[in-house]
């Protein structure tokens, strides 16, 4: 097990280096930057050119790319994600509490996705071929096809505008978390439900399930004590992708509901042309995704010890 974990850790090193390269190279793909945009149209051209050159020297934008990349790696290793060109504040402070908010939203949406996805998948597998199965899979297909922001707007119209049960915009209380979590979680529950159904159908058709039923084991015992634990092995393999989908969807949902997370900040930073903030958010998001998948791989090896021997 320890050797397997070590191998997985070593395999993440090239991925991390690739993430650093991509996030660093983003600067060269942007036609302008926050320094230019900051002074554009505010002062005369001569003063603007002088101020821009001074600011670019201050932030090291005039250095050779390999010098900038070396400084970038060293800064990231120290936990320094740079300084926002627009707000002049450390980026780590800018995204700190927002990152926590995004993780809270992602965790709440994951709970919703697991509850809805697993329950509907189990019900569809148990009554496979019935109208319940057909209805569940049809709704699941609709959920896969529907954008999260559209579903979020529908929930706002129903529960905030018409019924007035919940707030439209997050005001800091737990009530503000309900609609964003439902919007994100139910959409992600759709593919999870279909995967759960397929895994459960495969397990329920095994001979040992028939033997358990022949011994008089209750249906609840067969489903939850024997079939579901074996089906979860297949479900666990795609859990990392599901969490990645939740992180990506959270960016859009945060804008729709005014949730103060890194997604909302990313949209603002793009408008500001502040590549330092955008770069840091992409780096943190990608790093989180890699870490989550590493944890899922370790959990899978723990659940199924045969994996660690490969």
Short mmCIF file of C-alpha atoms in Angstrom, two decimals:
data_model
loop_
_atom_site.label_atom_id
_atom_site.label_comp_id
_atom_site.label_asym_id
_atom_site.label_seq_id
_atom_site.Cartn_x
_atom_site.Cartn_y
_atom_site.Cartn_z
CA UNK A 1 0.00 0.00 0.00
CA UNK A 2 2.80 2.41 0.91
CA UNK A 3 4.57 1.64 -2.37
CA UNK A 4 1.36 2.31 -4.30
CA UNK A 5 0.87 5.68 -2.58
CA UNK A 6 4.50 6.59 -3.31
CA UNK A 7 4.04 5.69 -6.99
CA UNK A 8 0.92 7.82 -7.21
CA UNK A 9 2.70 10.75 -5.57
CA UNK A 10 5.60 10.48 -8.01
CA UNK A 11 3.14 10.35 -10.93
CA UNK A 12 1.63 13.68 -9.85
CA UNK A 13 4.97 15.51 -10.15
CA UNK A 14 4.89 15.77 -13.99
CA UNK A 15 1.24 16.81 -13.76
CA UNK A 16 2.08 19.61 -11.32
CA UNK A 17 4.95 20.77 -13.55
CA UNK A 18 2.57 20.77 -16.52
CA UNK A 19 0.05 22.85 -14.58
CA UNK A 20 2.77 25.37 -13.70
CA UNK A 21 3.86 25.60 -17.34
CA UNK A 22 0.32 26.08 -18.63
CA UNK A 23 -0.64 28.70 -16.06
CA UNK A 24 2.62 30.56 -16.66
CA UNK A 25 2.21 30.45 -20.47
CA UNK A 26 -1.26 31.98 -20.19
CA UNK A 27 0.28 35.43 -19.89
CA UNK A 28 1.66 35.27 -23.43
CA UNK A 29 -1.77 34.36 -24.82
CA UNK A 30 -3.44 37.48 -23.40
CA UNK A 31 -3.40 40.36 -25.94
CA UNK A 32 -3.01 42.95 -23.18
CA UNK A 33 -2.54 42.97 -19.42
CA UNK A 34 -3.82 44.76 -16.35
CA UNK A 35 -0.90 47.20 -16.34
CA UNK A 36 -1.74 48.49 -19.80
CA UNK A 37 -5.48 48.50 -19.08
CA UNK A 38 -4.92 50.30 -15.77
CA UNK A 39 -3.37 53.38 -17.39
CA UNK A 40 -5.08 53.26 -20.76
CA UNK A 41 -7.11 56.47 -21.30
CA UNK A 42 -6.40 57.82 -17.80
CA UNK A 43 -3.31 59.94 -18.53
CA UNK A 44 -1.43 61.23 -21.58
CA UNK A 45 0.30 58.72 -23.82
CA UNK A 46 3.80 59.78 -22.73
CA UNK A 47 2.98 59.55 -19.01
CA UNK A 48 1.09 56.31 -19.56
CA UNK A 49 4.03 54.73 -21.41
CA UNK A 50 6.42 55.73 -18.61
CA UNK A 51 4.08 54.50 -15.86
CA UNK A 52 3.42 51.24 -17.71
CA UNK A 53 7.14 50.60 -18.15
CA UNK A 54 7.78 51.23 -14.45
CA UNK A 55 4.96 48.92 -13.41
CA UNK A 56 6.12 46.19 -15.79
CA UNK A 57 9.62 46.44 -14.31
CA UNK A 58 8.17 46.28 -10.80
CA UNK A 59 6.24 43.07 -11.57
CA UNK A 60 9.07 41.55 -13.63
CA UNK A 61 7.09 41.56 -16.87
CA UNK A 62 10.07 42.84 -18.86
CA UNK A 63 12.33 39.94 -17.82
CA UNK A 64 13.08 36.99 -20.09
CA UNK A 65 10.43 34.26 -19.96
CA UNK A 66 12.73 31.72 -18.30
CA UNK A 67 13.62 34.23 -15.56
CA UNK A 68 9.92 34.93 -15.00
CA UNK A 69 9.19 31.19 -14.88
CA UNK A 70 11.95 30.55 -12.34
CA UNK A 71 10.61 33.34 -10.14
CA UNK A 72 7.08 31.97 -10.59
CA UNK A 73 8.04 28.47 -9.40
CA UNK A 74 9.99 29.86 -6.45
CA UNK A 75 7.06 32.08 -5.43
CA UNK A 76 4.52 29.25 -5.69
CA UNK A 77 6.79 26.99 -3.61
CA UNK A 78 6.72 29.65 -0.88
CA UNK A 79 2.95 29.97 -1.12
CA UNK A 80 3.25 33.41 -2.73
CA UNK A 81 0.72 33.60 -5.57
CA UNK A 82 1.70 37.14 -6.50
CA UNK A 83 0.20 40.57 -5.98
CA UNK A 84 -2.90 41.78 -7.77
CA UNK A 85 -2.02 44.51 -10.21
CA UNK A 86 -5.44 46.12 -9.79
CA UNK A 87 -6.01 45.94 -6.02
CA UNK A 88 -2.28 45.85 -5.00
CA UNK A 89 -3.19 43.13 -2.44
CA UNK A 90 -1.56 39.69 -2.13
CA UNK A 91 -3.50 37.26 -4.30
CA UNK A 92 -3.36 34.59 -1.59
CA UNK A 93 -5.39 36.91 0.65
CA UNK A 94 -7.74 37.82 -2.19
CA UNK A 95 -8.69 34.21 -2.89
CA UNK A 96 -8.26 32.77 0.63
CA UNK A 97 -11.78 33.05 2.04
CA UNK A 98 -13.25 32.73 -1.45
CA UNK A 99 -11.55 29.37 -1.89
CA UNK A 100 -13.10 28.19 1.38
CA UNK A 101 -16.52 29.34 0.15
CA UNK A 102 -16.08 27.44 -3.11
CA UNK A 103 -15.08 24.29 -1.20
CA UNK A 104 -18.15 24.65 1.04
CA UNK A 105 -20.39 24.94 -2.02
CA UNK A 106 -18.66 22.01 -3.73
CA UNK A 107 -18.93 19.81 -0.62
CA UNK A 108 -22.64 20.63 -0.17
CA UNK A 109 -23.30 19.94 -3.86
CA UNK A 110 -21.39 16.65 -3.61
CA UNK A 111 -23.62 15.54 -0.72
CA UNK A 112 -26.70 16.38 -2.80
CA UNK A 113 -25.28 14.55 -5.84
CA UNK A 114 -24.46 11.43 -3.81
CA UNK A 115 -27.85 11.29 -2.09
CA UNK A 116 -29.88 11.88 -5.25
CA UNK A 117 -27.62 9.97 -7.64
CA UNK A 118 -27.14 6.84 -5.51
CA UNK A 119 -30.79 6.61 -4.41
CA UNK A 120 -32.25 7.01 -7.91
CA UNK A 121 -29.65 4.66 -9.37
CA UNK A 122 -30.45 1.96 -6.79
CA UNK A 123 -34.21 2.33 -7.30
CA UNK A 124 -33.84 2.16 -11.10
CA UNK A 125 -31.64 -0.94 -10.88
CA UNK A 126 -33.98 -2.75 -8.51
CA UNK A 127 -37.05 -2.03 -10.65
CA UNK A 128 -35.17 -2.21 -13.95
CA UNK A 129 -37.39 -2.33 -16.98
CA UNK A 130 -40.36 -0.80 -15.13
CA UNK A 131 -41.91 2.63 -15.61
CA UNK A 132 -39.95 3.81 -12.56
CA UNK A 133 -36.71 2.89 -14.32
CA UNK A 134 -37.77 4.57 -17.56
CA UNK A 135 -38.86 7.74 -15.77
CA UNK A 136 -35.69 7.92 -13.69
CA UNK A 137 -33.41 7.44 -16.70
CA UNK A 138 -35.37 10.00 -18.75
CA UNK A 139 -35.06 12.58 -16.00
CA UNK A 140 -31.38 11.70 -15.71
CA UNK A 141 -30.86 12.27 -19.43
CA UNK A 142 -32.59 15.64 -19.09
CA UNK A 143 -30.29 16.50 -16.19
CA UNK A 144 -27.18 15.61 -18.21
CA UNK A 145 -28.37 17.80 -21.08
CA UNK A 146 -29.40 20.81 -18.98
CA UNK A 147 -26.81 23.51 -18.14
CA UNK A 148 -26.37 24.12 -14.42
CA UNK A 149 -27.00 27.85 -14.74
CA UNK A 150 -30.36 27.26 -16.46
CA UNK A 151 -31.44 24.88 -13.70
CA UNK A 152 -30.27 27.44 -11.15
CA UNK A 153 -32.37 30.17 -12.74
CA UNK A 154 -35.38 27.83 -12.70
CA UNK A 155 -34.89 27.19 -8.97
CA UNK A 156 -34.58 30.92 -8.34
CA UNK A 157 -37.84 31.57 -10.18
CA UNK A 158 -39.72 28.85 -8.27
CA UNK A 159 -38.35 29.02 -4.72
CA UNK A 160 -37.14 32.62 -4.48
CA UNK A 161 -39.42 34.64 -6.76
CA UNK A 162 -42.73 32.73 -6.70
CA UNK A 163 -42.74 30.95 -3.34
CA UNK A 164 -40.26 33.33 -1.63
CA UNK A 165 -38.96 30.54 0.57
CA UNK A 166 -35.27 31.18 -0.04
CA UNK A 167 -33.12 34.23 -0.84
CA UNK A 168 -32.07 34.94 -4.42
CA UNK A 169 -28.60 36.19 -3.49
CA UNK A 170 -26.43 34.77 -0.73
CA UNK A 171 -26.65 37.00 2.35
CA UNK A 172 -24.25 35.04 4.54
CA UNK A 173 -26.64 32.57 6.16
CA UNK A 174 -27.01 28.86 5.52
CA UNK A 175 -30.21 29.54 3.57
CA UNK A 176 -28.10 31.11 0.84
CA UNK A 177 -26.30 27.79 0.32
CA UNK A 178 -29.41 25.71 -0.43
CA UNK A 179 -30.25 26.84 -3.97
CA UNK A 180 -26.65 26.89 -5.28
CA UNK A 181 -25.97 23.44 -3.80
CA UNK A 182 -29.19 22.02 -5.25
CA UNK A 183 -28.53 23.59 -8.66
CA UNK A 184 -25.05 22.13 -8.85
CA UNK A 185 -25.66 18.84 -7.03
CA UNK A 186 -28.80 17.69 -8.84
CA UNK A 187 -27.23 18.29 -12.26
CA UNK A 188 -24.16 16.25 -11.26
CA UNK A 189 -26.44 13.57 -9.78
CA UNK A 190 -27.74 12.72 -13.26
CA UNK A 191 -24.61 10.96 -14.61
CA UNK A 192 -23.94 9.46 -11.17
CA UNK A 193 -27.43 7.93 -11.19
CA UNK A 194 -26.89 6.26 -14.56
CA UNK A 195 -23.50 4.87 -13.51
CA UNK A 196 -24.96 3.61 -10.22
CA UNK A 197 -27.80 1.88 -12.08
CA UNK A 198 -25.42 0.16 -14.51
CA UNK A 199 -23.16 -1.04 -11.68
CA UNK A 200 -26.06 -2.23 -9.54
CA UNK A 201 -27.70 -4.10 -12.44
CA UNK A 202 -24.43 -5.91 -13.10
CA UNK A 203 -24.01 -6.87 -9.44
CA UNK A 204 -27.66 -7.90 -8.93
CA UNK A 205 -27.36 -10.40 -11.78
CA UNK A 206 -24.45 -12.23 -10.13
CA UNK A 207 -24.95 -15.79 -8.87
CA UNK A 208 -23.99 -14.94 -5.29
CA UNK A 209 -26.90 -12.47 -5.10
CA UNK A 210 -29.28 -15.27 -6.10
CA UNK A 211 -27.69 -17.50 -3.44
CA UNK A 212 -28.18 -14.82 -0.78
CA UNK A 213 -31.84 -14.50 -1.68
CA UNK A 214 -32.22 -18.27 -1.60
CA UNK A 215 -30.85 -18.26 1.96
CA UNK A 216 -33.65 -15.93 3.02
CA UNK A 217 -31.66 -12.70 3.29
CA UNK A 218 -34.02 -9.71 3.16
CA UNK A 219 -34.05 -7.54 0.06
CA UNK A 220 -32.75 -4.60 2.09
CA UNK A 221 -29.85 -6.73 3.30
CA UNK A 222 -29.09 -7.94 -0.22
CA UNK A 223 -29.16 -4.41 -1.64
CA UNK A 224 -27.37 -2.42 1.05
CA UNK A 225 -25.08 -4.99 2.68
CA UNK A 226 -23.94 -6.95 -0.36
CA UNK A 227 -24.83 -5.43 -3.74
CA UNK A 228 -24.19 -1.74 -3.05
CA UNK A 229 -20.68 -2.16 -1.49
CA UNK A 230 -19.54 -4.06 -4.60
CA UNK A 231 -21.18 -1.58 -6.96
CA UNK A 232 -19.46 1.31 -5.16
CA UNK A 233 -16.10 0.15 -6.50
CA UNK A 234 -17.13 1.21 -10.01
CA UNK A 235 -18.75 4.40 -8.71
CA UNK A 236 -15.62 5.39 -6.78
CA UNK A 237 -13.52 5.38 -9.96
CA UNK A 238 -15.50 8.27 -11.45
CA UNK A 239 -15.88 10.20 -8.19
CA UNK A 240 -12.80 12.28 -8.94
CA UNK A 241 -14.28 13.31 -12.30
CA UNK A 242 -17.55 14.16 -10.58
CA UNK A 243 -15.79 16.43 -8.10
CA UNK A 244 -13.95 18.05 -11.00
CA UNK A 245 -17.30 18.69 -12.66
CA UNK A 246 -18.60 20.22 -9.44
CA UNK A 247 -15.58 22.55 -9.23
CA UNK A 248 -16.07 23.64 -12.82
CA UNK A 249 -19.82 24.10 -12.40
CA UNK A 250 -19.30 26.06 -9.20
CA UNK A 251 -17.69 28.87 -11.20
CA UNK A 252 -20.92 29.47 -13.12
CA UNK A 253 -23.25 28.90 -10.17
CA UNK A 254 -21.32 31.38 -8.03
CA UNK A 255 -21.97 34.12 -10.58
CA UNK A 256 -25.68 33.24 -10.87
CA UNK A 257 -26.27 33.26 -7.10
CA UNK A 258 -23.73 35.92 -6.08
CA UNK A 259 -21.78 33.34 -4.07
CA UNK A 260 -18.44 34.88 -3.09
CA UNK A 261 -16.12 32.12 -4.29
CA UNK A 262 -13.10 31.92 -6.57
CA UNK A 263 -15.37 31.47 -9.60
CA UNK A 264 -16.98 34.85 -9.08
CA UNK A 265 -13.55 36.39 -8.51
CA UNK A 266 -12.23 34.76 -11.71
CA UNK A 267 -14.96 36.40 -13.78
CA UNK A 268 -14.15 39.78 -12.23
CA UNK A 269 -10.41 39.27 -12.76
CA UNK A 270 -10.97 38.50 -16.45
CA UNK A 271 -12.90 41.74 -16.77
CA UNK A 272 -10.10 43.59 -14.98
CA UNK A 273 -7.51 41.84 -17.18
CA UNK A 274 -5.67 41.01 -13.97
CA UNK A 275 -3.81 37.90 -15.13
CA UNK A 276 -2.14 37.46 -11.71
CA UNK A 277 -5.47 36.65 -10.04
CA UNK A 278 -6.67 34.58 -13.01
CA UNK A 279 -3.41 32.65 -13.08
CA UNK A 280 -3.58 31.93 -9.35
CA UNK A 281 -7.21 30.74 -9.51
CA UNK A 282 -6.47 28.35 -12.37
CA UNK A 283 -3.40 27.05 -10.53
CA UNK A 284 -5.31 26.51 -7.27
CA UNK A 285 -8.27 24.89 -9.06
CA UNK A 286 -6.06 22.54 -11.06
CA UNK A 287 -4.04 21.67 -7.97
CA UNK A 288 -7.23 20.89 -6.05
CA UNK A 289 -8.42 18.63 -8.87
CA UNK A 290 -5.11 16.73 -8.88
CA UNK A 291 -5.21 16.36 -5.09
CA UNK A 292 -8.81 15.09 -5.13
CA UNK A 293 -8.00 12.48 -7.77
CA UNK A 294 -4.95 11.38 -5.79
CA UNK A 295 -7.13 10.90 -2.69
CA UNK A 296 -9.72 8.98 -4.72
CA UNK A 297 -7.00 6.69 -6.13
CA UNK A 298 -5.72 5.98 -2.61
CA UNK A 299 -9.27 5.32 -1.35
CA UNK A 300 -9.88 2.94 -4.25
CA UNK A 301 -6.70 1.02 -3.41
CA UNK A 302 -7.79 0.89 0.24
CA UNK A 303 -11.25 -0.42 -0.68
CA UNK A 304 -9.87 -2.89 -3.23
CA UNK A 305 -6.37 -4.04 -2.08
CA UNK A 306 -5.77 -5.77 -5.44
CA UNK A 307 -5.12 -2.33 -6.96
CA UNK A 308 -2.02 -1.70 -4.85
CA UNK A 309 -0.46 -4.90 -6.16
CA UNK A 310 -0.59 -3.85 -9.83
#
